[in-house]
C-alpha positions as protocol buffer text, in pm:
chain_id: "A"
residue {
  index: 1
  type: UNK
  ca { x: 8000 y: 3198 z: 19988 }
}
residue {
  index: 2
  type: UNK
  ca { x: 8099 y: 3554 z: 20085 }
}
residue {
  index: 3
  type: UNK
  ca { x: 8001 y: 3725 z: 19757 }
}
residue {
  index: 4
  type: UNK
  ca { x: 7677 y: 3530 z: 19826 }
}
residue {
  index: 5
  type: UNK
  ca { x: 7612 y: 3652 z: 20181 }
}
residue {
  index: 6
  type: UNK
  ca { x: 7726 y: 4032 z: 20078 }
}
residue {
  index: 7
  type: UNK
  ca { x: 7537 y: 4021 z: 19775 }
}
residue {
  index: 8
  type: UNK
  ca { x: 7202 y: 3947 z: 20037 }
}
residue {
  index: 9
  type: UNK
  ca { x: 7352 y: 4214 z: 20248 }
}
residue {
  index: 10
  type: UNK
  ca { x: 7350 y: 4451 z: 19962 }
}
residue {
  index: 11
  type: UNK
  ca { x: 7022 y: 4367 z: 19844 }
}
residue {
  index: 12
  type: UNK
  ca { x: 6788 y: 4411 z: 20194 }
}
residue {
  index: 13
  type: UNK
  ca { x: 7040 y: 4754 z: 20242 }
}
residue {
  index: 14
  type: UNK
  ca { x: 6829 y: 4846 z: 19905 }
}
residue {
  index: 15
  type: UNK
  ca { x: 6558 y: 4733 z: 20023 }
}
residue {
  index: 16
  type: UNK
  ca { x: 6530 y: 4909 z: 20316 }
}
residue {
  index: 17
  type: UNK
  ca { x: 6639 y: 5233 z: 20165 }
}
residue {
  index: 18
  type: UNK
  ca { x: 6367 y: 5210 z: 19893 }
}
residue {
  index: 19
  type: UNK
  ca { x: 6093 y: 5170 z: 20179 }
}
residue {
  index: 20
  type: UNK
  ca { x: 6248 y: 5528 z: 20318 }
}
residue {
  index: 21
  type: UNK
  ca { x: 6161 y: 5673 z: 19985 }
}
residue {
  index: 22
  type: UNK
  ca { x: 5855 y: 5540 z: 19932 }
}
residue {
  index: 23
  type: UNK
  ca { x: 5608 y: 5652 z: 20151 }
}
residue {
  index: 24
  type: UNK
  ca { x: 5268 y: 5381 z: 20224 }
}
residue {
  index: 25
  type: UNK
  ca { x: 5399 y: 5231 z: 19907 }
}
residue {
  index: 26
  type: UNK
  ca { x: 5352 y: 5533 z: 19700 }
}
residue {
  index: 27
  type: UNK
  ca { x: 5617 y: 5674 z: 19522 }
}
residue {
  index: 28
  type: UNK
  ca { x: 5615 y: 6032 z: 19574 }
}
residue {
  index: 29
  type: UNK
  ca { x: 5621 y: 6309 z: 19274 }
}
residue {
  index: 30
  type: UNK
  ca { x: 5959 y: 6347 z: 19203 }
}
residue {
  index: 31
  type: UNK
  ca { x: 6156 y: 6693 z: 19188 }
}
residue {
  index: 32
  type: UNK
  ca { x: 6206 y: 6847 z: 18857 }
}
residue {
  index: 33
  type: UNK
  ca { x: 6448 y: 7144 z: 18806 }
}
residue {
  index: 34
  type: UNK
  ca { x: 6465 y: 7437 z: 18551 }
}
residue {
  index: 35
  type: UNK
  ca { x: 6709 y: 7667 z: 18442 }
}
residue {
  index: 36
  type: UNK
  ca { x: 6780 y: 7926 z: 18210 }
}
residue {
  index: 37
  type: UNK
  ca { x: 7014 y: 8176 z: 18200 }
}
residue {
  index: 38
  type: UNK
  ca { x: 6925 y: 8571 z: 18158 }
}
residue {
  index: 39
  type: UNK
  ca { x: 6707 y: 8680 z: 17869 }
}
residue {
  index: 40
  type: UNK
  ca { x: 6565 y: 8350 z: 17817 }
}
residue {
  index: 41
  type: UNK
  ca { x: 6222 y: 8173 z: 17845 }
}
residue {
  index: 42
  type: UNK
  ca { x: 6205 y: 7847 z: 18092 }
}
residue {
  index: 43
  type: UNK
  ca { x: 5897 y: 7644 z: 18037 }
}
residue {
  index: 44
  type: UNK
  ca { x: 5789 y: 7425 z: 18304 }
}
residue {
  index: 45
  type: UNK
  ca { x: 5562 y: 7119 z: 18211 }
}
residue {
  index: 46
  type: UNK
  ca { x: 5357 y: 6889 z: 18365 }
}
residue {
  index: 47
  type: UNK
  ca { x: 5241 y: 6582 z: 18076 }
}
residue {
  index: 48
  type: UNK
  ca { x: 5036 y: 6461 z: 18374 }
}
residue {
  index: 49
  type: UNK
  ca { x: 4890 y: 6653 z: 18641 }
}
residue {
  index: 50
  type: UNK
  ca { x: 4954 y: 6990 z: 18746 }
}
residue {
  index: 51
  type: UNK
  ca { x: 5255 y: 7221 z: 18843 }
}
residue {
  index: 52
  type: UNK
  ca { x: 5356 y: 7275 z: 19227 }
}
residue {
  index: 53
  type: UNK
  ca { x: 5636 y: 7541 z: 19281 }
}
residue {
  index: 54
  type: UNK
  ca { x: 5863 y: 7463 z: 19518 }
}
residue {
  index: 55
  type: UNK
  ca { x: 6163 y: 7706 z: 19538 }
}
residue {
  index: 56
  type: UNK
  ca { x: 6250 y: 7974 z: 19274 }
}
residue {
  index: 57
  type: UNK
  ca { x: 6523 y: 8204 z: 19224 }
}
residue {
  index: 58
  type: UNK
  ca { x: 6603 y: 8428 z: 18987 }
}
residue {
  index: 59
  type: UNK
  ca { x: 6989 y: 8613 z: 19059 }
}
residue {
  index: 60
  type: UNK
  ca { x: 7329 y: 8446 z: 19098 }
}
residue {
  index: 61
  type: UNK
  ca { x: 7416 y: 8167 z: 19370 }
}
residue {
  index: 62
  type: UNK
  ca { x: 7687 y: 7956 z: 19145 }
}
residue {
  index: 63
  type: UNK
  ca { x: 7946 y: 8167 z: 18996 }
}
residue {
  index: 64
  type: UNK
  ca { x: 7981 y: 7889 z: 18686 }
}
residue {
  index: 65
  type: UNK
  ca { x: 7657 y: 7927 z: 18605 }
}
residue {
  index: 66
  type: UNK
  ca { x: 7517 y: 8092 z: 18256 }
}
residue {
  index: 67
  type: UNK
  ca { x: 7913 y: 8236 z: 18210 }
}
residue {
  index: 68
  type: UNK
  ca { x: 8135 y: 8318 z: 18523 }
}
residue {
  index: 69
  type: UNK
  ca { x: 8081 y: 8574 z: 18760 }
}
residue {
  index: 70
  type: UNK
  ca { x: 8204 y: 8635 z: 19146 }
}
residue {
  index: 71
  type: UNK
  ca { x: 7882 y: 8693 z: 19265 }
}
residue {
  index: 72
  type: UNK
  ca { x: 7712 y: 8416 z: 19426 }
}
residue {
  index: 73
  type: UNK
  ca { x: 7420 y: 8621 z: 19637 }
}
residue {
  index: 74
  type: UNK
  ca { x: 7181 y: 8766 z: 19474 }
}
residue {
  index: 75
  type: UNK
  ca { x: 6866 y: 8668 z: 19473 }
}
residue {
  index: 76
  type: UNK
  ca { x: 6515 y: 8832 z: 19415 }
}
residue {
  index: 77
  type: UNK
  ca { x: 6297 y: 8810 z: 19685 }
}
residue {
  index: 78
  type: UNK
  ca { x: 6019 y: 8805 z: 19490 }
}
residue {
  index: 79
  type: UNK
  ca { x: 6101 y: 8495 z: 19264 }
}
residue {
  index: 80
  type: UNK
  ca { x: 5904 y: 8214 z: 19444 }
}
residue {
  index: 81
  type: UNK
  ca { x: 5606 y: 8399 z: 19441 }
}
residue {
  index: 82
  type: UNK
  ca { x: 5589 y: 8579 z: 19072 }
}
residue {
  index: 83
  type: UNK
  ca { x: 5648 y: 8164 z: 18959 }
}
residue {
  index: 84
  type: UNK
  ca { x: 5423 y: 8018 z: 19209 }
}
residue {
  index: 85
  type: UNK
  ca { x: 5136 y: 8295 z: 19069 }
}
residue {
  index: 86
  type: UNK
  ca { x: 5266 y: 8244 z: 18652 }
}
residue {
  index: 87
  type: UNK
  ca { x: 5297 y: 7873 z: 18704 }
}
residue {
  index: 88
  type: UNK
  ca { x: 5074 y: 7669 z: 19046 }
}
residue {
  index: 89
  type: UNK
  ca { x: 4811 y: 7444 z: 18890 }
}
residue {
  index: 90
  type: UNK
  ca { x: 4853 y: 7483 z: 18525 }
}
residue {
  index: 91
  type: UNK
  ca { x: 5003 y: 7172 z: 18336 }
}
residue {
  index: 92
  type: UNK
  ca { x: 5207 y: 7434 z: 18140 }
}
residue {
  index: 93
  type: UNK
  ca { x: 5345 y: 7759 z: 18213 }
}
residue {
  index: 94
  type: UNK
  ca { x: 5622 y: 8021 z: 18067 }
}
residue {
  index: 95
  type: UNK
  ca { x: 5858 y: 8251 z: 18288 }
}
residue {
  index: 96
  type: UNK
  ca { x: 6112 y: 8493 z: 18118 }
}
residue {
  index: 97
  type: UNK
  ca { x: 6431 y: 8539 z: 18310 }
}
residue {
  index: 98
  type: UNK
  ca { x: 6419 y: 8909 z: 18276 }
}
residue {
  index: 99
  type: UNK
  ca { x: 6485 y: 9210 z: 18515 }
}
residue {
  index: 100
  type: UNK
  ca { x: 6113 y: 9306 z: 18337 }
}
residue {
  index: 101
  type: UNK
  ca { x: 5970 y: 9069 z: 18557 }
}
residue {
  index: 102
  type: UNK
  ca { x: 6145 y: 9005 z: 18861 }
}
residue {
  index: 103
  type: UNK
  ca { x: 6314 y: 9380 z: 18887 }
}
residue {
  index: 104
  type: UNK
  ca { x: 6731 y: 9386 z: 18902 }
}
residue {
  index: 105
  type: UNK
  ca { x: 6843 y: 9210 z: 19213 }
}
residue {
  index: 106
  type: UNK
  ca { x: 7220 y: 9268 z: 19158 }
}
residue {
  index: 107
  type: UNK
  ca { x: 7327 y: 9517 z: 18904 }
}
residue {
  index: 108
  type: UNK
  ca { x: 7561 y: 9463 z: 18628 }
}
residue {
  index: 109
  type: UNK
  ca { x: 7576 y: 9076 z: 18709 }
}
residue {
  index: 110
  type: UNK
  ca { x: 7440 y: 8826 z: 18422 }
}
residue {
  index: 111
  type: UNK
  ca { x: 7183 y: 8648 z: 18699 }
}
residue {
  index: 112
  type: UNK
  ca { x: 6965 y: 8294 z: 18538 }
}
residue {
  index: 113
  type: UNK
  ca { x: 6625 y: 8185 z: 18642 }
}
residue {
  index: 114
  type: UNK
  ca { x: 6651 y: 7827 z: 18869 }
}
residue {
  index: 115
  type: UNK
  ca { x: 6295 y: 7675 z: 18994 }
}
residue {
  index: 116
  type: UNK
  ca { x: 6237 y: 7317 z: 19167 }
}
residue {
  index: 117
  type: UNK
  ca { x: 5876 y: 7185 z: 19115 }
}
residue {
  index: 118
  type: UNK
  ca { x: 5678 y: 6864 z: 19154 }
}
residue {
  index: 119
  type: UNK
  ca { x: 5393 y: 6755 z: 18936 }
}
residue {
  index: 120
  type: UNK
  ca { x: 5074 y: 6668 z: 19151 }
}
residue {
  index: 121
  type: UNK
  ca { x: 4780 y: 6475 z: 19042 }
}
residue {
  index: 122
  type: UNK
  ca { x: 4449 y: 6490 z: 19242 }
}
residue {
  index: 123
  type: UNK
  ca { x: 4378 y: 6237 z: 19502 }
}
residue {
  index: 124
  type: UNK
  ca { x: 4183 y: 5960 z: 19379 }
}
residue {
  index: 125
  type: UNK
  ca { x: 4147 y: 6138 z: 19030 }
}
residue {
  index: 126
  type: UNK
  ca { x: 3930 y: 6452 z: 19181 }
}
residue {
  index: 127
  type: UNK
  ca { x: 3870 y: 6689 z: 18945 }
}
residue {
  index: 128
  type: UNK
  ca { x: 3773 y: 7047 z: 19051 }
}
residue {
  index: 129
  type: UNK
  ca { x: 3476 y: 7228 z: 18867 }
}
residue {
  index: 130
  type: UNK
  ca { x: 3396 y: 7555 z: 18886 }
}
residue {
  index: 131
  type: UNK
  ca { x: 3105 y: 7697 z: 19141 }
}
residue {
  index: 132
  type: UNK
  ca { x: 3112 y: 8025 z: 19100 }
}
residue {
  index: 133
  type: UNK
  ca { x: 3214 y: 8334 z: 19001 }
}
residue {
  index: 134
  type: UNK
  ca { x: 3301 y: 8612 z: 19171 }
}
residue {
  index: 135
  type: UNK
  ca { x: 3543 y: 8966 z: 19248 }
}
residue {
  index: 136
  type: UNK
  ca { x: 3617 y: 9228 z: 19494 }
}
residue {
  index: 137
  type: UNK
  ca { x: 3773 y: 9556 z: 19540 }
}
residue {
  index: 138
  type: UNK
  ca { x: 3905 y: 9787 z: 19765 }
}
residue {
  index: 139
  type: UNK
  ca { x: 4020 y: 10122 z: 19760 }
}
residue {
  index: 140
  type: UNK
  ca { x: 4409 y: 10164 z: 19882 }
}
residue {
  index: 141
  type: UNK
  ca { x: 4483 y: 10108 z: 20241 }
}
residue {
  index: 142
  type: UNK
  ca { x: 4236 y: 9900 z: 20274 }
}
residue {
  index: 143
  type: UNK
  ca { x: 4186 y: 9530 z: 20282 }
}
residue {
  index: 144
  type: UNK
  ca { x: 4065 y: 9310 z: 20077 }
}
residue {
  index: 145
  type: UNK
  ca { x: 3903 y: 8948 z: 20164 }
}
residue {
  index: 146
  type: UNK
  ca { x: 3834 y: 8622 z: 19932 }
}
residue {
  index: 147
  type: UNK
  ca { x: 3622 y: 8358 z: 20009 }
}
residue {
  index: 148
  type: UNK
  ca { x: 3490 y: 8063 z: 19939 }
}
residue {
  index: 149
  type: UNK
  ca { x: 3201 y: 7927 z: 20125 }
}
residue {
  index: 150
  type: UNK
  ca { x: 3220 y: 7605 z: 19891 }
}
residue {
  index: 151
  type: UNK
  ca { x: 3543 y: 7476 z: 19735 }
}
residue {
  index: 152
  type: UNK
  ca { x: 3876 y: 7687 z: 19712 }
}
residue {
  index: 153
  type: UNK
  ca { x: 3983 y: 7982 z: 19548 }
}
residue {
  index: 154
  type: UNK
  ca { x: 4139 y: 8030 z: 19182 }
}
residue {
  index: 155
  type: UNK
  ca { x: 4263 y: 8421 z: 19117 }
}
residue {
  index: 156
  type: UNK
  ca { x: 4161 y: 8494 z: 18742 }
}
residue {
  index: 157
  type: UNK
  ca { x: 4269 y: 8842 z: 18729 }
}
residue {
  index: 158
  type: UNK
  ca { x: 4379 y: 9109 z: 18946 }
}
residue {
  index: 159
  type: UNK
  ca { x: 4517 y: 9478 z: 18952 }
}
residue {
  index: 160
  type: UNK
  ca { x: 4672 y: 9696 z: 19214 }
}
residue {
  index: 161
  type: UNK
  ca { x: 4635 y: 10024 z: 19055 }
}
residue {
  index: 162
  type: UNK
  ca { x: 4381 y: 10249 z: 18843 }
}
residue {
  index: 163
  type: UNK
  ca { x: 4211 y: 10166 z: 18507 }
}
residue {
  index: 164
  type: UNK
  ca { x: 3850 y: 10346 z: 18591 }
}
residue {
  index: 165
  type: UNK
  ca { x: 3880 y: 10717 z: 18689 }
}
residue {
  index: 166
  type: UNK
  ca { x: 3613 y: 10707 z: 18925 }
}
residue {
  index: 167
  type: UNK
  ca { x: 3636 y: 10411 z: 19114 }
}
residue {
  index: 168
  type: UNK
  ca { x: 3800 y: 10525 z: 19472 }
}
residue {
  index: 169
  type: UNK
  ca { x: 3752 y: 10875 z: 19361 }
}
residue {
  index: 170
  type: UNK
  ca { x: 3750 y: 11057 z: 19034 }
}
residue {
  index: 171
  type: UNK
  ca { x: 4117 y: 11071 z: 18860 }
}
residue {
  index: 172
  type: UNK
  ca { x: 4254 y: 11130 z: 18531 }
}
residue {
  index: 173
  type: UNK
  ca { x: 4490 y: 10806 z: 18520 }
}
residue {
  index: 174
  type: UNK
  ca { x: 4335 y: 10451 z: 18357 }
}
residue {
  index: 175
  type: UNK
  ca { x: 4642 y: 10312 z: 18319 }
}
residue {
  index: 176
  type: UNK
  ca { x: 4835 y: 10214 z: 18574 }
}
residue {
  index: 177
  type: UNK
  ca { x: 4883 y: 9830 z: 18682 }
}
residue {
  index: 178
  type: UNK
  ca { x: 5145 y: 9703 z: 18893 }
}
residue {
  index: 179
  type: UNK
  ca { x: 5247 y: 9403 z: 18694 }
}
residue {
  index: 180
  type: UNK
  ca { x: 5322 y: 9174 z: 19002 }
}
residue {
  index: 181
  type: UNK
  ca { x: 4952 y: 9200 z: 19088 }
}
residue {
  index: 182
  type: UNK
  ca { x: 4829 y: 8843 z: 18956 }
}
residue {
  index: 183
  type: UNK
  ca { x: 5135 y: 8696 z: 19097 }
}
residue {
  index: 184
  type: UNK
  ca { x: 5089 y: 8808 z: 19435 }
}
residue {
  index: 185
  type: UNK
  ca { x: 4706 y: 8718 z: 19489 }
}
residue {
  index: 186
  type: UNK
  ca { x: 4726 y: 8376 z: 19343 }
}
residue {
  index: 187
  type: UNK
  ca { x: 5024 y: 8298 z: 19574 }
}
residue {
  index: 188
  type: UNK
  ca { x: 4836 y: 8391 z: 19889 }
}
residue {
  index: 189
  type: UNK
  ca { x: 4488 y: 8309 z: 19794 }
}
residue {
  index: 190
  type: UNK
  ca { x: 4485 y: 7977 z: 19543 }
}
residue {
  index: 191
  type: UNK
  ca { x: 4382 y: 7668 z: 19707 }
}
residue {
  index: 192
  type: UNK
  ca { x: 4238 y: 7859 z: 20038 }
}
residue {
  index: 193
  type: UNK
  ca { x: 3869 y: 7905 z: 20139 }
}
residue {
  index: 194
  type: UNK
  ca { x: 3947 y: 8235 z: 20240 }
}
residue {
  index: 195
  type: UNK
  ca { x: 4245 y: 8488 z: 20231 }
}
residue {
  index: 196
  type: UNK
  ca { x: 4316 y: 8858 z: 20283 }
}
residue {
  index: 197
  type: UNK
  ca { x: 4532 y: 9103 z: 20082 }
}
residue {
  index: 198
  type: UNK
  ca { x: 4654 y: 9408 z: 20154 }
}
residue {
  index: 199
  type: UNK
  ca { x: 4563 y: 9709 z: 19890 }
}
residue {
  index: 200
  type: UNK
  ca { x: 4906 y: 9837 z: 19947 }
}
residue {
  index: 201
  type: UNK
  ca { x: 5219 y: 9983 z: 19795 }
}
residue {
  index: 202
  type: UNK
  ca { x: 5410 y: 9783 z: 20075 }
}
residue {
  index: 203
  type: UNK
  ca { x: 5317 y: 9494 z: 19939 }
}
residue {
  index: 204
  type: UNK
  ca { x: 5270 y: 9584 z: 19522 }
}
residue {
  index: 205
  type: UNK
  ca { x: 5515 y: 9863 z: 19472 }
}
residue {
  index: 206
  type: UNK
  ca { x: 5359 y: 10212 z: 19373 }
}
residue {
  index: 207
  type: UNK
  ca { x: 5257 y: 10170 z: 19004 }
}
residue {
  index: 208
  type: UNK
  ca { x: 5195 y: 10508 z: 18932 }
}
residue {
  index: 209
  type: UNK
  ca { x: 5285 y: 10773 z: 19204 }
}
residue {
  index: 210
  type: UNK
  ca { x: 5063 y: 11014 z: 19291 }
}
residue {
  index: 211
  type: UNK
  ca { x: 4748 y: 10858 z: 19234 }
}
residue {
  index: 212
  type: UNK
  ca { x: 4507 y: 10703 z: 19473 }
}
residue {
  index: 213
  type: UNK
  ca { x: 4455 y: 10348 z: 19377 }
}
residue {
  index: 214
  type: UNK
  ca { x: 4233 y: 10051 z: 19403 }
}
residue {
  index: 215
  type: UNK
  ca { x: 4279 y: 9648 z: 19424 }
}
residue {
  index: 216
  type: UNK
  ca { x: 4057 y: 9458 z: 19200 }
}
residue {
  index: 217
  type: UNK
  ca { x: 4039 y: 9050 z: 19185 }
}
residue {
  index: 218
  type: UNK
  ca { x: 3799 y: 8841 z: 19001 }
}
residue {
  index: 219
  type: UNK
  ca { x: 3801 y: 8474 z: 19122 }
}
residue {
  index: 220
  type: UNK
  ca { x: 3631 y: 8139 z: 19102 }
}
residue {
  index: 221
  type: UNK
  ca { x: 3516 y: 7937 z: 19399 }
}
residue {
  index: 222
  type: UNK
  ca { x: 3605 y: 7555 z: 19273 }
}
residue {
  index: 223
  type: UNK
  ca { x: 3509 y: 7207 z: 19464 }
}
residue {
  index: 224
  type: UNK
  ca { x: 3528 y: 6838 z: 19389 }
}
residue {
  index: 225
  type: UNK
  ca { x: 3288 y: 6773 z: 19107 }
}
């Protein structure tokens, strides 16, 4: 009789802690992690839905990791949103875990490339279709503004830098691109109706010093079909 009664016990404890989980009898998109260590490629997919960044580092923060090392705090501050920009709403997407991309956080320490993301479907099997297309630029120090009158954004391209010489003045250079450029729009601006970036080295780097440069983003403006 008292395996009986603990075995109920046991059973309504599950219950109960299921319900927690669940939320209005949904089961919410579970977490999926990726790693790889330095010089490597991590591929997140999605075989249903599409890919939501949640946290990303690329650096050190467990010394066993991808060999042994003492370090355990190093992190690049711009890992969350050079993944978010690569990876948000794509089923599949490719990162290298490379000092190419992310810069060297901690010198001379073998760092790996950790990301947590969920795979989100649309509610009630929405689909977004395009609207529109459209693009802006501004000239350095300026600011520029996205938006969407109908449906949200989706960055296609952008560049913080100079690949016409006379756009924002007449200059020699055509080829300089800060390589982060894509990554940083499409984290502040995807899904919004409107956002504003900042044609900045403060917030791109200086891609080639000593010229005047320009911020240029080509977008779509996408709603429920």
């Amino acid at each position: 009789m008292r395996f009986a009664v603990s075995s109920t016990v046991a059973a309504f404890f599950a219950f109960v802690l299921f319900q927690d989980v669940v939320e209005g009898g949904r089961s919410p998109a579970p977490e999926k992690l990726g790693r790889v260590c330095e010089h490597e490629t991590l591929s997140l997919t999605c075989p249903r839905g599409n890919i939501k960044v949640i946290s990303a580092n690329y650096g050190r923060t467990e010394n066993y990791v991808c060999g042994n090392y003492a370090v355990t705090d190093c992190r690049a501050d711009n890992s969350l949103s050079l993944v978010s920009g690569q990876c948000d709403g794509k089923s599949t997407c490719d990162v290298p875990a490379s000092n190419d991309v992310f810069g060297d956080p901690c010198w001379g320490t073998f760092k790996y490339l950790d990301v947590t993301y969920k795979c989100q479907t649309s509610k009630c099997g929405a689909k977004l279709c395009d609207v529109e297309d459209k693009s802006g630029t501004v000239c350095e120090h300026e600011t520029l503004t996205l938006s969407c009158q109908s449906g949200e954004i989706e960055v296609e391209s952008a560049n913080y830098g100079r690949t016409d010489g006379s756009v924002c003045g007449s200059y020699a250079v055509t080829d300089c691109q800060a390589a982060n450029s894509l990554a940083i729009v499409s984290d502040r601006c995807n899904g919004k109706n409107s956002c504003s970036v900042d044609a900045s080295n403060d917030i791109f780097g200086d891609p080639c010093y000593g010229t005047f440069k320009y911020l240029e983003v080509s977008y779509k403006c996408k709603s429920s079909c």
